[in-house]
mmCIF file of C-alpha atoms and ligand atoms in Angstrom:
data_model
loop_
_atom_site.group_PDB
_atom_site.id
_atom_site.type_symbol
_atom_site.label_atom_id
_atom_site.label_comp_id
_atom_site.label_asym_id
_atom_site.label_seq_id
_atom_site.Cartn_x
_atom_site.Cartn_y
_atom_site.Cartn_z
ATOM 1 C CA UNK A 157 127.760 119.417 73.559
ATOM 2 C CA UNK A 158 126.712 116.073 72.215
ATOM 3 C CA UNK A 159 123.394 115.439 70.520
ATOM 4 C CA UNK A 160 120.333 113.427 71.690
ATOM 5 C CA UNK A 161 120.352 109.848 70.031
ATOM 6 C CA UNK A 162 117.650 109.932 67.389
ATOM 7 C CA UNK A 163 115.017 107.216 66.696
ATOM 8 C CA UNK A 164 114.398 105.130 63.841
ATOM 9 C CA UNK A 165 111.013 103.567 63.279
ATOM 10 C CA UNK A 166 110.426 99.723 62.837
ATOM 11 C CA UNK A 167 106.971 99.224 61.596
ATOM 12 C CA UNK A 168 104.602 96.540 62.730
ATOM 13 C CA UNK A 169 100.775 96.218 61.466
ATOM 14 C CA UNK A 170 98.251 96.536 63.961
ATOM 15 C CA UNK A 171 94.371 96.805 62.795
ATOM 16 C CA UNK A 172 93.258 97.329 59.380
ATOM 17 C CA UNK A 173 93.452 101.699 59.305
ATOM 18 C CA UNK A 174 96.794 102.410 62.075
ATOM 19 C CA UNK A 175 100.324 101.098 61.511
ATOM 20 C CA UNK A 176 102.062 101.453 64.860
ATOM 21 C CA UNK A 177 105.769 102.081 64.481
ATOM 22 C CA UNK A 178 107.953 101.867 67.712
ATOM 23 C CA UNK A 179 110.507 103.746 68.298
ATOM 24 C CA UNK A 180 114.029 102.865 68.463
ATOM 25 C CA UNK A 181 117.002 104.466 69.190
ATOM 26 C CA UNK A 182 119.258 104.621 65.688
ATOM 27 C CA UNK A 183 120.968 107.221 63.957
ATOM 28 C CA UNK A 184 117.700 109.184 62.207
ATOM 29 C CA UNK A 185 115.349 112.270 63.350
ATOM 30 C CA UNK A 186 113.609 111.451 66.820
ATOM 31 C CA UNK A 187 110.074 111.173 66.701
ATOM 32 C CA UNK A 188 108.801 110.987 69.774
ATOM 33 C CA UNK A 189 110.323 110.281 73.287
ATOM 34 C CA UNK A 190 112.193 106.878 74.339
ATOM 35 C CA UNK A 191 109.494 104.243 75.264
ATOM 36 C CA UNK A 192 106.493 105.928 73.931
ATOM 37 C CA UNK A 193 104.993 105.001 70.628
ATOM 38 C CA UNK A 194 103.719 107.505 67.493
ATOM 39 C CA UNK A 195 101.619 106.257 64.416
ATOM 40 C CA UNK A 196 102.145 107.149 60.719
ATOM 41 C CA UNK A 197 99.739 110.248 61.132
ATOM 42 C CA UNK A 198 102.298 111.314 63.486
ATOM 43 C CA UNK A 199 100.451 111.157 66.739
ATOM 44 C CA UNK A 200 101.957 109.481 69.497
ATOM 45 C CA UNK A 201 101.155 107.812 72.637
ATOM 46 C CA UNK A 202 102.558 110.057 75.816
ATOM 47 C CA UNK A 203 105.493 108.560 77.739
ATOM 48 C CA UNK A 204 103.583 107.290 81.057
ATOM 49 C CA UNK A 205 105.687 108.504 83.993
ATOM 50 C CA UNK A 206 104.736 107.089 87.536
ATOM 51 C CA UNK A 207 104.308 110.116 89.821
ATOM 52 C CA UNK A 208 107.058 109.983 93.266
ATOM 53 C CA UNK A 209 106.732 106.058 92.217
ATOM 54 C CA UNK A 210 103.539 104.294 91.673
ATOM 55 C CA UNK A 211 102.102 106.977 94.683
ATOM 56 C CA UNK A 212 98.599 106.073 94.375
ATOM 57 C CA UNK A 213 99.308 102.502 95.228
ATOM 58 C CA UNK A 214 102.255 102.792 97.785
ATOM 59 C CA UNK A 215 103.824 105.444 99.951
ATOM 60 C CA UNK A 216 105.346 108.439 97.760
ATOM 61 C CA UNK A 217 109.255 108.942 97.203
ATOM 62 C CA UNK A 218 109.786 105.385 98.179
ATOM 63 C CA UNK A 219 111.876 102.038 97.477
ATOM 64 C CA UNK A 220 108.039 100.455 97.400
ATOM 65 C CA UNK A 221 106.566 102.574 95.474
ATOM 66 C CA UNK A 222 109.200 102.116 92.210
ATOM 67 C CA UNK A 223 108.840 98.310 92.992
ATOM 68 C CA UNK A 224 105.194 98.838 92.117
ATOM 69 C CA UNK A 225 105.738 101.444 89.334
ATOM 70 C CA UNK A 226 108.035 98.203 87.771
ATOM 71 C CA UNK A 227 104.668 95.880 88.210
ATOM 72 C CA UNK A 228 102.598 97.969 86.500
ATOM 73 C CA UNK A 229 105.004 97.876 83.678
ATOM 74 C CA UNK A 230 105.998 101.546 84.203
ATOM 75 C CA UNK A 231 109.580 102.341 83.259
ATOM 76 C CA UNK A 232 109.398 106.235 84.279
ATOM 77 C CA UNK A 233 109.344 107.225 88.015
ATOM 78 C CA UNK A 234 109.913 110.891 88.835
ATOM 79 C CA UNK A 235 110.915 111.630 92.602
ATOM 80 C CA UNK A 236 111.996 114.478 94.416
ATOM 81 C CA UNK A 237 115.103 114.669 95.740
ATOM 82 C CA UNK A 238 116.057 117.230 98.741
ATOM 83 C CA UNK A 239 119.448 117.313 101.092
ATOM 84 C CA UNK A 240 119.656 116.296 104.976
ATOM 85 C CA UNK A 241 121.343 118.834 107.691
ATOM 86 C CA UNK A 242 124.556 116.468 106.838
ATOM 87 C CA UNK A 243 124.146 117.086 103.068
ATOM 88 C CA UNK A 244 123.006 113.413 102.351
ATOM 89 C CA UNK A 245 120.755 113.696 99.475
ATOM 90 C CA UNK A 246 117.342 111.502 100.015
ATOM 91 C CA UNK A 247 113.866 111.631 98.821
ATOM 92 C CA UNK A 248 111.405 113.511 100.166
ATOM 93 C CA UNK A 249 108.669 115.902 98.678
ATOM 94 C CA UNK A 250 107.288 118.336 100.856
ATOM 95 C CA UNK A 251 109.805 120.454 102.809
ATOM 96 C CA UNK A 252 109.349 118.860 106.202
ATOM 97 C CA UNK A 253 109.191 115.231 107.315
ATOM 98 C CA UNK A 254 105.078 115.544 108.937
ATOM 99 C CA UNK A 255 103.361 114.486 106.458
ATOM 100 C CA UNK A 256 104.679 111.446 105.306
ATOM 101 C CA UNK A 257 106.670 109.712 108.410
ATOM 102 C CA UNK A 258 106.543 109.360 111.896
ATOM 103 C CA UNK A 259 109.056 112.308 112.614
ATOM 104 C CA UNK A 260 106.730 114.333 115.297
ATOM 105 C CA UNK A 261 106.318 110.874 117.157
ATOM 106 C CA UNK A 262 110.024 110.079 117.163
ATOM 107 C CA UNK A 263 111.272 113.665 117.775
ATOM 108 C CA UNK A 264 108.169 115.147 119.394
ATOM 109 C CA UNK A 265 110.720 118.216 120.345
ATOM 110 C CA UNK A 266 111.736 119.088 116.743
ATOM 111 C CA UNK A 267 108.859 120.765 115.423
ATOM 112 C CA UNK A 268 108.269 122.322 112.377
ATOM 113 C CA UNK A 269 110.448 118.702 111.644
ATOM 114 C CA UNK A 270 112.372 120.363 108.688
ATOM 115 C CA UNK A 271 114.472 117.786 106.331
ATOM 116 C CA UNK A 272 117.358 120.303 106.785
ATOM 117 C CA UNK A 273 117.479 120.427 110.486
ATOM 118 C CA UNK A 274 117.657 116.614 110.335
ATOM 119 C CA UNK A 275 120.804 114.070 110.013
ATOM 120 C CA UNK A 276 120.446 110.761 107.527
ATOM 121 C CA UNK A 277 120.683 109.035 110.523
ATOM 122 C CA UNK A 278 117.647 110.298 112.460
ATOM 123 C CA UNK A 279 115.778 110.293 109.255
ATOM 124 C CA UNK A 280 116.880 106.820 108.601
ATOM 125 C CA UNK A 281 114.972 105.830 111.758
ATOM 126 C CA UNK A 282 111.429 106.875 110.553
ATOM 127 C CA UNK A 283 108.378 105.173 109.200
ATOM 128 C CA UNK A 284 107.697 106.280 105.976
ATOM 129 C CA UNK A 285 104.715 104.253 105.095
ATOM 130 C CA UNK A 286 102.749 103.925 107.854
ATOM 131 C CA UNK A 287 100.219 107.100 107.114
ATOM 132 C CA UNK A 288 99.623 105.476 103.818
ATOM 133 C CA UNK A 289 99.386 101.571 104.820
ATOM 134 C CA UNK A 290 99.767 99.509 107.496
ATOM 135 C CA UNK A 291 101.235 97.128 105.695
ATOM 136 C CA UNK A 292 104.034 99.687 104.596
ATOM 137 C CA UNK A 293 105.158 99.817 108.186
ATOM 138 C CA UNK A 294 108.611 98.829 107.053
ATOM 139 C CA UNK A 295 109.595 101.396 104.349
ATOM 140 C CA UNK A 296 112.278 104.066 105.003
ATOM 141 C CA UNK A 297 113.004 107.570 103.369
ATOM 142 C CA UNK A 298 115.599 106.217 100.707
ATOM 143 C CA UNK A 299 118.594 108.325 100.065
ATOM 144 C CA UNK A 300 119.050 108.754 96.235
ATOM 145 C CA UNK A 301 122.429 106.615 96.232
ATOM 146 C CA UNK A 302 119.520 103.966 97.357
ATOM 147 C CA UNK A 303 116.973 105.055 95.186
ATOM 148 C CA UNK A 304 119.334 104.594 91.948
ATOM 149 C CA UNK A 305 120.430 100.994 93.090
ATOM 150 C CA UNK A 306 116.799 100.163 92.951
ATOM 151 C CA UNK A 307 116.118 102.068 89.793
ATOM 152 C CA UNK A 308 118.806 100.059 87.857
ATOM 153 C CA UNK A 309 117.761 96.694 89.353
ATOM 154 C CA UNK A 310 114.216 96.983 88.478
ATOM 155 C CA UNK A 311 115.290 98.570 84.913
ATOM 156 C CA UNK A 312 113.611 101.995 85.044
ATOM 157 C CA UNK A 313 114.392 105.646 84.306
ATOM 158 C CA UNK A 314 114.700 108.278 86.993
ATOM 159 C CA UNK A 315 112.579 111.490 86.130
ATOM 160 C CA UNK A 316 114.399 113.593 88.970
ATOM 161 C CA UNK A 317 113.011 116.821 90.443
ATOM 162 C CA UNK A 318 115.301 119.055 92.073
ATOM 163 C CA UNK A 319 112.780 119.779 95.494
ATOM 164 C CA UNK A 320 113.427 123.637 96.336
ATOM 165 C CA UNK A 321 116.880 124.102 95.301
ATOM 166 C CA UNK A 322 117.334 128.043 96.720
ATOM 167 C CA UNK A 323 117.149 125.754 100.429
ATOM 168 C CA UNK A 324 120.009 123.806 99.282
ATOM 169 C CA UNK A 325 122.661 125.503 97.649
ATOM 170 C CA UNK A 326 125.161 123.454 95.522
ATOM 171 C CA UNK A 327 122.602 120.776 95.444
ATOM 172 C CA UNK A 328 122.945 120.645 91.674
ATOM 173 C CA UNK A 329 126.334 119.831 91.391
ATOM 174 C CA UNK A 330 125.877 116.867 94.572
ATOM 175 C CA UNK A 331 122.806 115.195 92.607
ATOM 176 C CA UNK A 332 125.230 114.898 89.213
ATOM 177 C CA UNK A 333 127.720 113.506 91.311
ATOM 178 C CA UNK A 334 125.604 110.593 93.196
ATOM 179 C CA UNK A 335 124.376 109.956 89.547
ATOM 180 C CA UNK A 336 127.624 109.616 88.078
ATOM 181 C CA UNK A 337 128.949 107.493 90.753
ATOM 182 C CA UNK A 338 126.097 105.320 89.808
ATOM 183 C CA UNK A 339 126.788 104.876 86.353
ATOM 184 C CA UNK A 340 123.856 106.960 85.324
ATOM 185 C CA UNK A 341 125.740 109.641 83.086
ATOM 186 C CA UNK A 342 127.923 107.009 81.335
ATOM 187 C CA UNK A 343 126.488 107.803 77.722
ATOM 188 C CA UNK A 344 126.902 110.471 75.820
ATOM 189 C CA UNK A 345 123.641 111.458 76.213
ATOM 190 C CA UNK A 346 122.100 110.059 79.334
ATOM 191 C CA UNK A 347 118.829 110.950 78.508
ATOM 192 C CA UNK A 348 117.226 107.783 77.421
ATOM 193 C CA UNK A 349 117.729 107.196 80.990
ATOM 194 C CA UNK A 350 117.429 110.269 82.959
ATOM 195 C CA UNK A 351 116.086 113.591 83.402
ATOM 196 C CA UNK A 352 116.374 116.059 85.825
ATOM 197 C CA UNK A 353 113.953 118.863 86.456
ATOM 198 C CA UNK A 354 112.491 122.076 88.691
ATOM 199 C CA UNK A 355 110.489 124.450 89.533
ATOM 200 C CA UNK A 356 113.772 126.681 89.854
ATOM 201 C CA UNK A 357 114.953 128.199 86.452
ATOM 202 C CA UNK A 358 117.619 129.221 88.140
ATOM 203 C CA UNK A 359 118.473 125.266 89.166
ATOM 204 C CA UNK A 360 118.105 123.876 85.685
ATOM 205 C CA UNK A 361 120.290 126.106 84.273
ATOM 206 C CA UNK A 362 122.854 125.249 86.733
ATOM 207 C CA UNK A 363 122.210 121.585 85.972
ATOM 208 C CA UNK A 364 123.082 122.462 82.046
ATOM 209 C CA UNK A 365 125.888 124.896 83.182
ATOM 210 C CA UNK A 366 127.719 122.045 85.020
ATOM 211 C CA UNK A 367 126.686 118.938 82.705
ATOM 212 C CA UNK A 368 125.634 120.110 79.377
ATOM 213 C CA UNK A 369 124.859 116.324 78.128
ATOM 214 C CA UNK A 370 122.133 115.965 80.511
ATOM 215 C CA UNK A 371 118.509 116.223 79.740
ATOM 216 C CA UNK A 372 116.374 118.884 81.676
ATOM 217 C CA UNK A 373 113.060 120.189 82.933
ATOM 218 C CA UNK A 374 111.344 122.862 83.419
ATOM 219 C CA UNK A 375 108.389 122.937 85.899
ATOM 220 C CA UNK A 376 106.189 125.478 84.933
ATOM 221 C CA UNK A 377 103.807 126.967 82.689
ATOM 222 C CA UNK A 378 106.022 130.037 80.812
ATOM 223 C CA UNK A 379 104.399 132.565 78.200
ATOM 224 C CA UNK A 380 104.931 131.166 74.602
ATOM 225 C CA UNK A 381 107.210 134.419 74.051
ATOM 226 C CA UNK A 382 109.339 133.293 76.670
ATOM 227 C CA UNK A 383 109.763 129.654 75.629
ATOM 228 C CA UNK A 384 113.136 130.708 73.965
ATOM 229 C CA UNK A 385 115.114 131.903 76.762
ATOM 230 C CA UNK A 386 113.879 128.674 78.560
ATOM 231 C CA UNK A 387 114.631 126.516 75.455
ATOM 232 C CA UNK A 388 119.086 127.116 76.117
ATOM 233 C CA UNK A 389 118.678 125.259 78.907
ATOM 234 C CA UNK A 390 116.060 122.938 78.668
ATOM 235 C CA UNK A 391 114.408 119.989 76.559
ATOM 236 C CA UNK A 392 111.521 119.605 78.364
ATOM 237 C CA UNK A 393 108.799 122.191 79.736
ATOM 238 C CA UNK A 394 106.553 120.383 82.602
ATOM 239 C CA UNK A 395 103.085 122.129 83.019
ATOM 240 C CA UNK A 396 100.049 121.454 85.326
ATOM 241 C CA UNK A 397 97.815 119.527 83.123
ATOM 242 C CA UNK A 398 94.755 122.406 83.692
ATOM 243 C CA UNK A 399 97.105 125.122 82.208
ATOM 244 C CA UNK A 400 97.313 122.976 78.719
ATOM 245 C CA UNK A 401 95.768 123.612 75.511
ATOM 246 C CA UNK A 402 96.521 122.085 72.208
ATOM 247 C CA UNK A 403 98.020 124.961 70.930
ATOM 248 C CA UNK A 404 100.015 125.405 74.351
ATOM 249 C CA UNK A 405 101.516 122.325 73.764
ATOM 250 C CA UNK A 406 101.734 122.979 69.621
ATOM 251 C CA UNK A 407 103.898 126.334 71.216
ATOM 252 C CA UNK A 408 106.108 124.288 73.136
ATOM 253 C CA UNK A 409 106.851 121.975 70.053
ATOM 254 C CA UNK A 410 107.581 124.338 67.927
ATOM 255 C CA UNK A 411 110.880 125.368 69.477
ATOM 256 C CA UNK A 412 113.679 123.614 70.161
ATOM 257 C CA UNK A 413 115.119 122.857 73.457
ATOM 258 C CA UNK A 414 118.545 122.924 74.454
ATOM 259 C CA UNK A 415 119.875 119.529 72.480
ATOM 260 C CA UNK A 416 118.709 120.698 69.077
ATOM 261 C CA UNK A 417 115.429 119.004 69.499
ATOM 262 C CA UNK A 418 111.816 120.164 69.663
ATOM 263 C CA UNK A 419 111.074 121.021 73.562
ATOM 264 C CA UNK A 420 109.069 118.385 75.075
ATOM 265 C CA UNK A 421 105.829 118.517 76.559
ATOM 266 C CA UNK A 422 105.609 116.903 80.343
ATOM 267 C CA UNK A 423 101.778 117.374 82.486
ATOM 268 C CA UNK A 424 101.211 116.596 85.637
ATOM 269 C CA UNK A 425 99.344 114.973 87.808
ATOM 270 C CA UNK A 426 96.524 113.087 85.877
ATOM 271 C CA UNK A 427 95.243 110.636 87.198
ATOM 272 C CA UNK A 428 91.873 109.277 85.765
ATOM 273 C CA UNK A 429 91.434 107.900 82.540
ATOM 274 C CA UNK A 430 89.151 110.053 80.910
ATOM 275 C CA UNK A 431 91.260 112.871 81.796
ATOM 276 C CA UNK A 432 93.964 111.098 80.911
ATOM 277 C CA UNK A 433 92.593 110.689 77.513
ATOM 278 C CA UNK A 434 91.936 114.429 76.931
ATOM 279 C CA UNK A 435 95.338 115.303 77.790
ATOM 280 C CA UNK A 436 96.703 112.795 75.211
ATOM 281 C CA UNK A 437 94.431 114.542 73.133
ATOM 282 C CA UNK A 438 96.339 117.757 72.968
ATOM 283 C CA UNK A 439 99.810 116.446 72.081
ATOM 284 C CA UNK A 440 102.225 115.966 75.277
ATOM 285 C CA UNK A 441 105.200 113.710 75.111
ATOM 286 C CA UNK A 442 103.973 112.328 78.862
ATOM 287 C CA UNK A 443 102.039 112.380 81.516
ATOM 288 C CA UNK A 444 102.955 112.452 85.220
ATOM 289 C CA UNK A 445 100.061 110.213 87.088
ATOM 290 C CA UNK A 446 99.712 108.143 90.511
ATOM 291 C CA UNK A 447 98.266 105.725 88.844
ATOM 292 C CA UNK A 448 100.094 104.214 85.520
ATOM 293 C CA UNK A 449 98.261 101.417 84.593
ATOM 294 C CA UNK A 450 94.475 104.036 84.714
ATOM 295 C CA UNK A 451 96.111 105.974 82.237
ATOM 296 C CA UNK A 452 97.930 103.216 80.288
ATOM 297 C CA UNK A 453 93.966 101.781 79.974
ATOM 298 C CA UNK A 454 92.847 105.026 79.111
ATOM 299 C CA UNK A 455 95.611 106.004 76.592
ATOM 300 C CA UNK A 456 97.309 102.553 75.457
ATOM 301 C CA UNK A 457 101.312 102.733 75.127
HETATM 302 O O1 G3P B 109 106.906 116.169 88.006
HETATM 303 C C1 G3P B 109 106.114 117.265 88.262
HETATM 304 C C2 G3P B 109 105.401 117.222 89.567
HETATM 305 O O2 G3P B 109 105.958 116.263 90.413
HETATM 306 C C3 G3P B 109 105.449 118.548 90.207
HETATM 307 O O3 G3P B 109 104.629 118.657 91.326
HETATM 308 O O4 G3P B 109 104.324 118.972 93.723
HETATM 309 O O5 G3P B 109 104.204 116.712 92.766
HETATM 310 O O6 G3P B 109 106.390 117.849 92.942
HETATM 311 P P1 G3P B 109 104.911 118.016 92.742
HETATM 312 CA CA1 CA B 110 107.736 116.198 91.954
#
């Protein structure tokens, strides 16, 4: 199994009281996670992660909505990926297509308009960002094949939750493949650049079974005795932001995840700043928000 790159620190003045020292990927301990920034006291800024894209600004699990994560300076974007009825993989977040495209206008017939009971080419045809803009008329439900191309043009990292995995079995093992067709799971340790992550335990662990080098999730909130057994196969434990406390988060830390590293501390969805600040407050590595550049005002980084 290889090892996470650590991080060095290159110090740079900033005030009279708080050095800031930026992480940088070298050969030493790691400190805190890629992009995000810790001080000499130790505390460090949370990774900013843009929520299915910059989602409060344009329509969720889109090409769009990464295009505006990338304005906002946001190198993070977590999506959720799911599989079509001809096991295409694309983006999509809640089970069926109702919400967030035109599907029960285009196929009035298909009701409950599940993704699985739908080819890449019918959902290919829909509007997916109409019901959040008019002006989004033209976006599309990207596949992930897409979704990457776009990802590695714009330079940003792909924060990638598996969407309810017991629908889609295999799904695991399809999702490493698109990625290393990419070029995403070229290093030795690809997670400087990508992470994948569920609400299945059962899903990350295949994730780790089948590509030990790659850095996973957890989405959940598991009791502090069971952080071990969740620790062999993951380096990251993603809670709703109400479940936190400071010595939640402390818990986490304290054990290390599956690359020899303390687990690391991912809440979601925050998305005001004075929230924002609280939850900074307590520790996490990041913070999963709709709107990057409210918490990047409220928080810094
Ligand atoms: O990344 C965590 C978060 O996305 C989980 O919630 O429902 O937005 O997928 P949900
Ligand atoms: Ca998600």
């Amino acid at each position: 199994m290889s090892k996470r790159p650590g991080s060095a620190v290159a110090a740079a003045a900033l005030g009279v009281i708080t050095l800031l020292l930026t992480v940088i990927p070298a050969g030493g301990a790691a400190a805190a996670p890629a992009g995000s920034t810790t001080t000499l006291t130790g505390t460090a800024t949370p990774l900013i992660v843009a929520h299915r894209g910059a989602s409060g600004y344009a329509p969720e699990n889109t090409l769009v909505a990464a295009d505006e994560a990338a304005r906002l300076n946001t190198e993070w974007v977590e999506i959720d990926v799911q599989r079509t009825k001809d096991r295409k993989l694309i983006l999509m977040h809640d089970t069926t297509l109702a919400r967030t495209t035109n599907a029960a206008a285009v196929f009035p017939d298909r009701a409950p308009w599940n993704v699985a009971d739908f080819t890449s080419r019918e959902i290919a045809r829909l509007d997916a960002g109409s019901w959040f803009g008019d002006e989004f008329v033209a976006e599309r439900v990207p596949t992930l094949g897409q979704f990457l191309h776009r990802l590695t043009a714009n330079g940003q990292k792909l924060l990638l939750e598996i969407k309810s995995p017991e629908l889609y079995p295999g799904v695991e093992r399809q999702i490493l493949r698109v990625l290393d067709d990419a070029g995403w799971l070229e290093e030795e340790y690809p997670g400087e650049r990508v992470v994948l992550q569920s609400f299945s335990a059962d899903s990350v662990r295949a994730v780790h079974e089948q590509a030990p080098e790659v850095k996973t999730g957890f989405l959940g909130t598991p009791k502090v005795a069971e952080l071990p057994a969740y620790a062999e196969f993951s380096d990251q434990i993603g809670p709703r932001y109400t479940d936190l406390t400071a010595e939640y988060v402390a818990a986490i830390q304290a054990v290390d995840g599956v690359h020899g590293e303390p687990l690391e501390v991912n809440a979601w969805t925050v998305n005001d700043g004075p929230t924002a600040a609280r939850i900074a407050g307590l520790g996490v590595d990041g913070i999963i928000t709709n709107f990057p550049d409210v918490v990047r005002e409220a928080i810094g980084g």
